[in-house]
């Protein structure tokens, strides 16, 4: 279909950039920054054809496209392939990565003055790891990219971080490494259960494992991903890492790396082990809800703006997990959108914290107050981002959170959804309270009276993010449309056992997942439309349902 | 014996000849040229072995260029060449003079080359002991440091005990099988008890050589006391040689059921205690010594599986471990000033003041921690792969968890290199030979990490 190995080019452009940087004099900061910027912009531009090319007419709609499959390590019985491909789920995460990277690079122009060369190399290597993680279809390759991400991030936190940087870096590393090593064991076991051959995820999807094996392997995979997400109670590395990391590091960590965890659930842990997944759904949903509430409460009492944003991350990812585990069209779509939204809005929040930190070298809320008078442009942008993070209608946060809550309400996670809703209110409380204390009130502190507003570069960093906040808030349809077929496939795969049992059920039912479904299914309104905006064959959905706003009509119907 | 037979064992001839030449003509030549001769001879022997085809017949009685030898000799030669490259400027700084050093390294290499070629238990034993003999000398080569001599003595005493055990084990195997020939020696079923006893005693000897817990006690002292290039050579080649000896014997006398429990115990103890002890070390060479205890624990985990996959993993890990430890000790040797930098904290900030050597040391640490895309990861992956395939999932999980803990102390070195301000005296410029050696070792780490295919193929043919 497509002769050009676009995904490989995409993955290794940053690597070539990093190698190029090795040969630049370490004192010519301008050249280093320009090259890094150019490389990330080129990568972003290269990734754009994926959007238009995905689901091109005649392709495998919703399946994996842009496939590349080259035997890589083949010895004896062993087969590992360099197997790449994207579907609607990974497509947008790749775009998010390539989109965030230039912003991250641009944000370092004044923030990083020391060891610029090493910093830029770390950033570019990180991009290689992140893109690779999202596009690998071979589990072994996935594991390698997954681990490659660790090293540059470790260095970024440890070298350019704050006071406690080494502690934070080591904690980050050990937490993540322990989880992924257990995943490695599970991966090898999975390979044997599949009976040799290669490590292709597509082949593993066909397996039917016995429940006990599924349980252990699900636990190993889920642990690795839960640490990365991070889910309560494994989240403790995150506030440390975020607080100590330099701005660009925090932005990337929040915007992209945490998504690797949730992506891991959607791509691997859930569809590979459907029965175990159903079994553990209550546990994961409980942890997600605890995460939402607990992190929101902790965020409320934070003195440090950056820590507050870090805890808000934990809460937001709780929403993502809840949506994904609703395992219906709205829920998973909401979860996916929420991943992108969180990337945009929390990325923006960390940038904002970075701006203010560069000016004042403090992040304590009590050191500020009344900044709105001194920095009107900054105040406006901060406001918009805050609203997006709270999930005000019209911003991106609303669409995602709403779909998540709707989806989980319709599934058998109804009570979880009801409790999680309080998280929405809590998020408004901690964000707005923080905003009020930082931006409004009297401009008492003399140091704050000389603050300069955002300069052109900083505005240029923020504008694309603000554009996306509104774009995703008002017209998310193109994204939902291109994700929907892949999400259907993922749901069908995860519910495969059930479908075998109820072979008569047509298409993808909007039934709750797993075996506990039966009693509650009756309670849920029969034929509740799955919010299938994009699928023409979703006959159950009322005709003419505007796909751009799946949330609003669905809401009416729920009433 | 014909000329063509001689060609097949040419690596042995080359190394022996070079060792004698260096020893005899040393006083008349510059020390730089002696090193050059040594490196050339090692490279030539390694290439000859790598490009040659394994022979099916014995070249001389007791020696045959086996497929295993074809794989191992290049590994040994690589280690020796890197050691020689590293040692030249190190020895100049430390005042280690004379032709004995390169000659002894070459003599050790000669014995190492003989070992996988042996077709006779006596030759096998002699080769192993000759290797140890050369190392006793190399370890105590630094006359200006008391620790060096102490380390040599310690190694000699422990080594002698180990040798006694090994010899006794061979004797029992001989009694059980009735022949010293390795090719035809098949255990008669009624002698199973004697064979098993022989195995047990050999295992004790090998636990010393491989520094498996509880035979590891000499390791930290010897690594610490020996000159850094010698530690590099010792920690790689002598271990690989001992592992190769076990492989050769396992191929002939497979009493796996009896061996399983002791080997599993040795493996678990080494993995857990090695890593735990390494967590506490402040001295980088002692840390690497305990880490080597843990790594040999991983290696015996693969041996335990008793399958072809396991043996392949052992050979792979041998090669990988050689590259990693050469890089680590190479960087230590090359970063030394008048004295070696002993403490981990002595390496603060060197990642920026000495980018090449700091980078190599960091790469070696990351690889030892088993993080992709380095060779260490590929090696560990195949170890745990074979262990799980062999059914020891519990052991594999213990191993993996201890490997996760080990990340902490490896990363501590990396953190010192890059995340602390430099208080240490500035390093001197890197010499050409050292740079070459370090680049070779790190290239190995990265190439095996990214594209291990050819190496795996070579191992596959070596196991026939």
mmCIF file of C-alpha atoms in Angstrom, chain B residues 58-308:
data_model
loop_
_atom_site.group_PDB
_atom_site.id
_atom_site.type_symbol
_atom_site.label_atom_id
_atom_site.label_comp_id
_atom_site.label_asym_id
_atom_site.label_seq_id
_atom_site.Cartn_x
_atom_site.Cartn_y
_atom_site.Cartn_z
ATOM 1 C CA UNK B 58 42.347 -34.413 16.353
ATOM 2 C CA UNK B 59 45.204 -32.205 15.244
ATOM 3 C CA UNK B 60 47.590 -33.581 17.819
ATOM 4 C CA UNK B 61 46.685 -36.090 20.412
ATOM 5 C CA UNK B 62 44.376 -34.421 22.908
ATOM 6 C CA UNK B 63 43.655 -31.325 20.844
ATOM 7 C CA UNK B 64 40.978 -30.743 18.251
ATOM 8 C CA UNK B 65 39.638 -27.524 16.808
ATOM 9 C CA UNK B 66 36.012 -28.049 17.879
ATOM 10 C CA UNK B 67 33.061 -25.832 16.946
ATOM 11 C CA UNK B 68 33.026 -24.642 20.545
ATOM 12 C CA UNK B 69 36.648 -23.574 20.231
ATOM 13 C CA UNK B 70 35.822 -21.687 17.087
ATOM 14 C CA UNK B 71 33.400 -19.575 19.090
ATOM 15 C CA UNK B 72 35.342 -19.204 22.324
ATOM 16 C CA UNK B 73 38.854 -18.518 21.036
ATOM 17 C CA UNK B 74 37.852 -15.212 19.398
ATOM 18 C CA UNK B 75 36.162 -14.177 22.638
ATOM 19 C CA UNK B 76 39.292 -14.931 24.648
ATOM 20 C CA UNK B 77 41.485 -13.227 22.086
ATOM 21 C CA UNK B 78 39.294 -10.154 22.155
ATOM 22 C CA UNK B 79 39.619 -9.987 25.920
ATOM 23 C CA UNK B 80 43.393 -10.430 25.791
ATOM 24 C CA UNK B 81 43.836 -7.803 23.079
ATOM 25 C CA UNK B 82 41.751 -5.276 24.960
ATOM 26 C CA UNK B 83 43.628 -6.047 28.163
ATOM 27 C CA UNK B 84 46.970 -5.481 26.471
ATOM 28 C CA UNK B 85 45.799 -2.237 24.911
ATOM 29 C CA UNK B 86 44.617 -1.018 28.282
ATOM 30 C CA UNK B 87 47.598 -2.171 30.242
ATOM 31 C CA UNK B 88 50.273 -0.359 28.310
ATOM 32 C CA UNK B 89 49.725 3.160 29.601
ATOM 33 C CA UNK B 90 48.380 1.864 32.903
ATOM 34 C CA UNK B 91 51.596 -0.020 33.521
ATOM 35 C CA UNK B 92 53.678 3.007 32.624
ATOM 36 C CA UNK B 93 51.820 5.077 35.173
ATOM 37 C CA UNK B 94 52.024 2.456 37.866
ATOM 38 C CA UNK B 95 55.660 1.586 37.197
ATOM 39 C CA UNK B 96 54.982 -2.008 36.186
ATOM 40 C CA UNK B 97 57.923 -2.687 33.931
ATOM 41 C CA UNK B 98 59.309 -5.469 31.916
ATOM 42 C CA UNK B 99 58.220 -7.970 29.355
ATOM 43 C CA UNK B 100 56.646 -10.304 31.920
ATOM 44 C CA UNK B 101 53.308 -8.582 31.779
ATOM 45 C CA UNK B 102 52.523 -8.991 28.059
ATOM 46 C CA UNK B 103 54.202 -12.403 28.073
ATOM 47 C CA UNK B 104 52.014 -13.619 30.942
ATOM 48 C CA UNK B 105 48.879 -12.281 29.315
ATOM 49 C CA UNK B 106 49.807 -14.136 26.140
ATOM 50 C CA UNK B 107 50.581 -17.266 28.099
ATOM 51 C CA UNK B 108 47.165 -17.061 29.748
ATOM 52 C CA UNK B 109 45.627 -16.601 26.326
ATOM 53 C CA UNK B 110 47.495 -19.666 25.063
ATOM 54 C CA UNK B 111 46.053 -21.748 27.878
ATOM 55 C CA UNK B 112 42.623 -20.291 27.269
ATOM 56 C CA UNK B 113 42.845 -21.269 23.612
ATOM 57 C CA UNK B 114 43.841 -24.817 24.543
ATOM 58 C CA UNK B 115 40.941 -25.269 26.913
ATOM 59 C CA UNK B 116 38.026 -25.522 24.463
ATOM 60 C CA UNK B 117 40.197 -27.585 22.084
ATOM 61 C CA UNK B 118 40.862 -30.276 24.648
ATOM 62 C CA UNK B 119 39.622 -33.753 23.872
ATOM 63 C CA UNK B 120 41.135 -35.256 26.939
ATOM 64 C CA UNK B 121 40.341 -34.645 30.563
ATOM 65 C CA UNK B 122 43.979 -34.230 31.487
ATOM 66 C CA UNK B 123 44.534 -31.557 28.868
ATOM 67 C CA UNK B 124 41.366 -29.868 30.042
ATOM 68 C CA UNK B 125 42.585 -29.806 33.597
ATOM 69 C CA UNK B 126 46.047 -28.647 32.629
ATOM 70 C CA UNK B 127 44.633 -25.853 30.501
ATOM 71 C CA UNK B 128 42.395 -24.670 33.300
ATOM 72 C CA UNK B 129 45.209 -24.691 35.803
ATOM 73 C CA UNK B 130 47.584 -22.942 33.408
ATOM 74 C CA UNK B 131 45.062 -20.181 33.048
ATOM 75 C CA UNK B 132 44.850 -19.856 36.813
ATOM 76 C CA UNK B 133 48.619 -19.976 37.069
ATOM 77 C CA UNK B 134 49.015 -17.058 34.718
ATOM 78 C CA UNK B 135 46.432 -15.124 36.669
ATOM 79 C CA UNK B 136 48.169 -15.734 40.004
ATOM 80 C CA UNK B 137 51.143 -13.930 38.536
ATOM 81 C CA UNK B 138 49.178 -11.182 36.840
ATOM 82 C CA UNK B 139 47.191 -10.345 39.952
ATOM 83 C CA UNK B 140 50.306 -9.762 42.046
ATOM 84 C CA UNK B 141 52.151 -7.968 39.268
ATOM 85 C CA UNK B 142 51.946 -4.522 40.837
ATOM 86 C CA UNK B 143 54.860 -4.587 43.240
ATOM 87 C CA UNK B 144 54.267 -1.046 44.464
ATOM 88 C CA UNK B 145 50.976 -1.865 46.068
ATOM 89 C CA UNK B 146 50.730 -4.186 49.043
ATOM 90 C CA UNK B 147 47.141 -5.042 48.118
ATOM 91 C CA UNK B 148 48.279 -6.500 44.849
ATOM 92 C CA UNK B 149 50.535 -9.006 46.523
ATOM 93 C CA UNK B 150 47.921 -9.825 49.105
ATOM 94 C CA UNK B 151 45.364 -10.394 46.392
ATOM 95 C CA UNK B 152 47.776 -12.678 44.568
ATOM 96 C CA UNK B 153 48.395 -14.767 47.663
ATOM 97 C CA UNK B 154 44.721 -15.015 48.460
ATOM 98 C CA UNK B 155 43.895 -16.040 44.934
ATOM 99 C CA UNK B 156 46.698 -18.595 44.927
ATOM 100 C CA UNK B 157 45.570 -20.250 48.156
ATOM 101 C CA UNK B 158 41.917 -20.377 47.196
ATOM 102 C CA UNK B 159 42.806 -21.418 43.681
ATOM 103 C CA UNK B 160 44.947 -24.286 44.929
ATOM 104 C CA UNK B 161 42.058 -25.639 46.977
ATOM 105 C CA UNK B 162 39.760 -25.316 44.000
ATOM 106 C CA UNK B 163 42.288 -27.066 41.787
ATOM 107 C CA UNK B 164 42.498 -29.939 44.256
ATOM 108 C CA UNK B 165 38.738 -30.349 44.172
ATOM 109 C CA UNK B 166 38.633 -30.193 40.410
ATOM 110 C CA UNK B 167 41.412 -32.751 40.047
ATOM 111 C CA UNK B 168 39.675 -35.086 42.438
ATOM 112 C CA UNK B 169 36.457 -34.680 40.489
ATOM 113 C CA UNK B 170 38.186 -35.530 37.248
ATOM 114 C CA UNK B 171 39.652 -38.579 38.876
ATOM 115 C CA UNK B 172 36.213 -39.728 39.920
ATOM 116 C CA UNK B 173 34.833 -39.130 36.449
ATOM 117 C CA UNK B 174 37.727 -41.166 35.084
ATOM 118 C CA UNK B 175 36.929 -43.940 37.518
ATOM 119 C CA UNK B 176 33.301 -43.863 36.556
ATOM 120 C CA UNK B 177 33.723 -43.785 32.815
ATOM 121 C CA UNK B 178 36.958 -45.693 32.424
ATOM 122 C CA UNK B 179 38.490 -43.312 29.954
ATOM 123 C CA UNK B 180 40.110 -39.908 29.910
ATOM 124 C CA UNK B 181 38.932 -39.264 26.371
ATOM 125 C CA UNK B 182 36.221 -36.634 26.251
ATOM 126 C CA UNK B 183 34.834 -37.809 22.958
ATOM 127 C CA UNK B 184 34.076 -41.412 23.755
ATOM 128 C CA UNK B 185 33.516 -41.173 27.470
ATOM 129 C CA UNK B 186 29.992 -42.254 28.177
ATOM 130 C CA UNK B 187 28.974 -42.931 31.699
ATOM 131 C CA UNK B 188 28.085 -46.514 32.291
ATOM 132 C CA UNK B 189 24.725 -46.601 34.053
ATOM 133 C CA UNK B 190 25.955 -48.739 36.923
ATOM 134 C CA UNK B 191 28.582 -46.136 37.751
ATOM 135 C CA UNK B 192 26.146 -43.356 38.124
ATOM 136 C CA UNK B 193 26.959 -42.832 41.799
ATOM 137 C CA UNK B 194 30.645 -42.327 41.114
ATOM 138 C CA UNK B 195 29.941 -39.980 38.242
ATOM 139 C CA UNK B 196 27.584 -37.986 40.412
ATOM 140 C CA UNK B 197 30.157 -37.786 43.169
ATOM 141 C CA UNK B 198 32.677 -36.592 40.606
ATOM 142 C CA UNK B 199 30.262 -33.955 39.439
ATOM 143 C CA UNK B 200 29.664 -32.779 42.967
ATOM 144 C CA UNK B 201 33.364 -32.306 43.609
ATOM 145 C CA UNK B 202 33.888 -30.577 40.269
ATOM 146 C CA UNK B 203 31.026 -28.284 41.081
ATOM 147 C CA UNK B 204 32.791 -27.237 44.267
ATOM 148 C CA UNK B 205 35.908 -26.444 42.287
ATOM 149 C CA UNK B 206 33.982 -24.547 39.678
ATOM 150 C CA UNK B 207 32.070 -22.619 42.326
ATOM 151 C CA UNK B 208 35.449 -21.213 43.336
ATOM 152 C CA UNK B 209 36.453 -20.424 39.786
ATOM 153 C CA UNK B 210 33.123 -18.871 38.889
ATOM 154 C CA UNK B 211 32.937 -17.244 42.325
ATOM 155 C CA UNK B 212 29.527 -18.621 43.083
ATOM 156 C CA UNK B 213 28.373 -18.205 46.678
ATOM 157 C CA UNK B 214 29.821 -19.669 48.950
ATOM 158 C CA UNK B 215 32.999 -19.950 46.873
ATOM 159 C CA UNK B 216 33.078 -16.229 46.177
ATOM 160 C CA UNK B 217 35.032 -14.993 49.168
ATOM 161 C CA UNK B 218 38.243 -14.323 47.293
ATOM 162 C CA UNK B 219 36.572 -12.314 44.550
ATOM 163 C CA UNK B 220 36.220 -8.810 46.056
ATOM 164 C CA UNK B 221 39.735 -8.810 47.487
ATOM 165 C CA UNK B 222 41.318 -10.058 44.311
ATOM 166 C CA UNK B 223 39.433 -7.666 42.037
ATOM 167 C CA UNK B 224 40.285 -4.808 44.315
ATOM 168 C CA UNK B 225 43.943 -5.700 44.673
ATOM 169 C CA UNK B 226 44.707 -6.610 41.087
ATOM 170 C CA UNK B 227 45.687 -3.909 38.583
ATOM 171 C CA UNK B 228 42.529 -2.785 36.765
ATOM 172 C CA UNK B 229 43.429 -4.246 33.353
ATOM 173 C CA UNK B 230 44.138 -7.578 35.039
ATOM 174 C CA UNK B 231 40.786 -7.427 36.798
ATOM 175 C CA UNK B 232 39.244 -6.863 33.394
ATOM 176 C CA UNK B 233 40.907 -9.956 31.973
ATOM 177 C CA UNK B 234 40.394 -12.056 35.090
ATOM 178 C CA UNK B 235 36.732 -11.240 35.516
ATOM 179 C CA UNK B 236 35.934 -12.141 31.946
ATOM 180 C CA UNK B 237 38.149 -14.853 30.527
ATOM 181 C CA UNK B 238 38.661 -16.987 33.606
ATOM 182 C CA UNK B 239 34.907 -17.096 34.179
ATOM 183 C CA UNK B 240 34.101 -17.902 30.598
ATOM 184 C CA UNK B 241 36.754 -20.622 30.676
ATOM 185 C CA UNK B 242 35.244 -22.206 33.770
ATOM 186 C CA UNK B 243 31.780 -22.038 32.258
ATOM 187 C CA UNK B 244 33.116 -23.601 29.057
ATOM 188 C CA UNK B 245 34.642 -26.436 31.063
ATOM 189 C CA UNK B 246 31.290 -27.138 32.644
ATOM 190 C CA UNK B 247 29.648 -27.063 29.221
ATOM 191 C CA UNK B 248 32.143 -29.541 27.797
ATOM 192 C CA UNK B 249 31.626 -31.913 30.686
ATOM 193 C CA UNK B 250 27.850 -31.523 30.699
ATOM 194 C CA UNK B 251 27.749 -32.485 27.050
ATOM 195 C CA UNK B 252 29.337 -35.829 27.934
ATOM 196 C CA UNK B 253 28.117 -36.755 31.381
ATOM 197 C CA UNK B 254 24.624 -35.440 31.773
ATOM 198 C CA UNK B 255 23.600 -36.320 35.339
ATOM 199 C CA UNK B 256 21.218 -33.403 35.471
ATOM 200 C CA UNK B 257 18.769 -34.698 38.104
ATOM 201 C CA UNK B 258 21.475 -34.949 40.753
ATOM 202 C CA UNK B 259 23.044 -31.650 39.762
ATOM 203 C CA UNK B 260 19.838 -29.728 39.791
ATOM 204 C CA UNK B 261 19.488 -29.008 43.474
ATOM 205 C CA UNK B 262 23.077 -27.952 44.221
ATOM 206 C CA UNK B 263 23.284 -25.891 41.069
ATOM 207 C CA UNK B 264 19.970 -24.211 41.832
ATOM 208 C CA UNK B 265 21.155 -23.421 45.351
ATOM 209 C CA UNK B 266 24.442 -21.995 44.080
ATOM 210 C CA UNK B 267 22.624 -19.949 41.516
ATOM 211 C CA UNK B 268 20.015 -18.462 43.831
ATOM 212 C CA UNK B 269 22.509 -17.710 46.578
ATOM 213 C CA UNK B 270 24.854 -16.032 44.143
ATOM 214 C CA UNK B 271 22.177 -13.933 42.525
ATOM 215 C CA UNK B 272 20.665 -12.761 45.777
ATOM 216 C CA UNK B 273 23.751 -12.386 47.968
ATOM 217 C CA UNK B 274 25.882 -11.005 45.158
ATOM 218 C CA UNK B 275 23.438 -8.251 44.409
ATOM 219 C CA UNK B 276 22.712 -7.498 48.034
ATOM 220 C CA UNK B 277 26.381 -7.290 48.918
ATOM 221 C CA UNK B 278 27.056 -5.096 45.915
ATOM 222 C CA UNK B 279 24.423 -2.668 47.147
ATOM 223 C CA UNK B 280 26.591 -1.883 50.138
ATOM 224 C CA UNK B 281 29.930 -1.395 48.424
ATOM 225 C CA UNK B 282 31.621 1.965 48.281
ATOM 226 C CA UNK B 283 34.616 0.730 46.324
ATOM 227 C CA UNK B 284 33.833 0.410 42.664
ATOM 228 C CA UNK B 285 36.005 -2.651 42.064
ATOM 229 C CA UNK B 286 34.515 -4.484 45.018
ATOM 230 C CA UNK B 287 31.102 -3.520 43.739
ATOM 231 C CA UNK B 288 31.945 -4.991 40.368
ATOM 232 C CA UNK B 289 33.284 -8.099 42.098
ATOM 233 C CA UNK B 290 30.004 -8.726 43.882
ATOM 234 C CA UNK B 291 28.164 -7.893 40.713
ATOM 235 C CA UNK B 292 30.223 -10.553 38.988
ATOM 236 C CA UNK B 293 29.123 -13.027 41.670
ATOM 237 C CA UNK B 294 25.532 -12.182 40.786
ATOM 238 C CA UNK B 295 26.174 -12.433 37.079
ATOM 239 C CA UNK B 296 27.700 -15.864 37.463
ATOM 240 C CA UNK B 297 24.539 -16.741 39.355
ATOM 241 C CA UNK B 298 22.526 -15.815 36.273
ATOM 242 C CA UNK B 299 24.873 -17.852 34.168
ATOM 243 C CA UNK B 300 24.426 -20.961 36.286
ATOM 244 C CA UNK B 301 20.682 -20.422 36.071
ATOM 245 C CA UNK B 302 21.001 -21.034 32.360
ATOM 246 C CA UNK B 303 23.262 -24.047 32.927
ATOM 247 C CA UNK B 304 20.595 -25.433 35.181
ATOM 248 C CA UNK B 305 18.059 -25.663 32.404
ATOM 249 C CA UNK B 306 20.198 -28.441 30.907
ATOM 250 C CA UNK B 307 18.872 -27.713 27.468
ATOM 251 C CA UNK B 308 20.474 -26.560 24.287
#
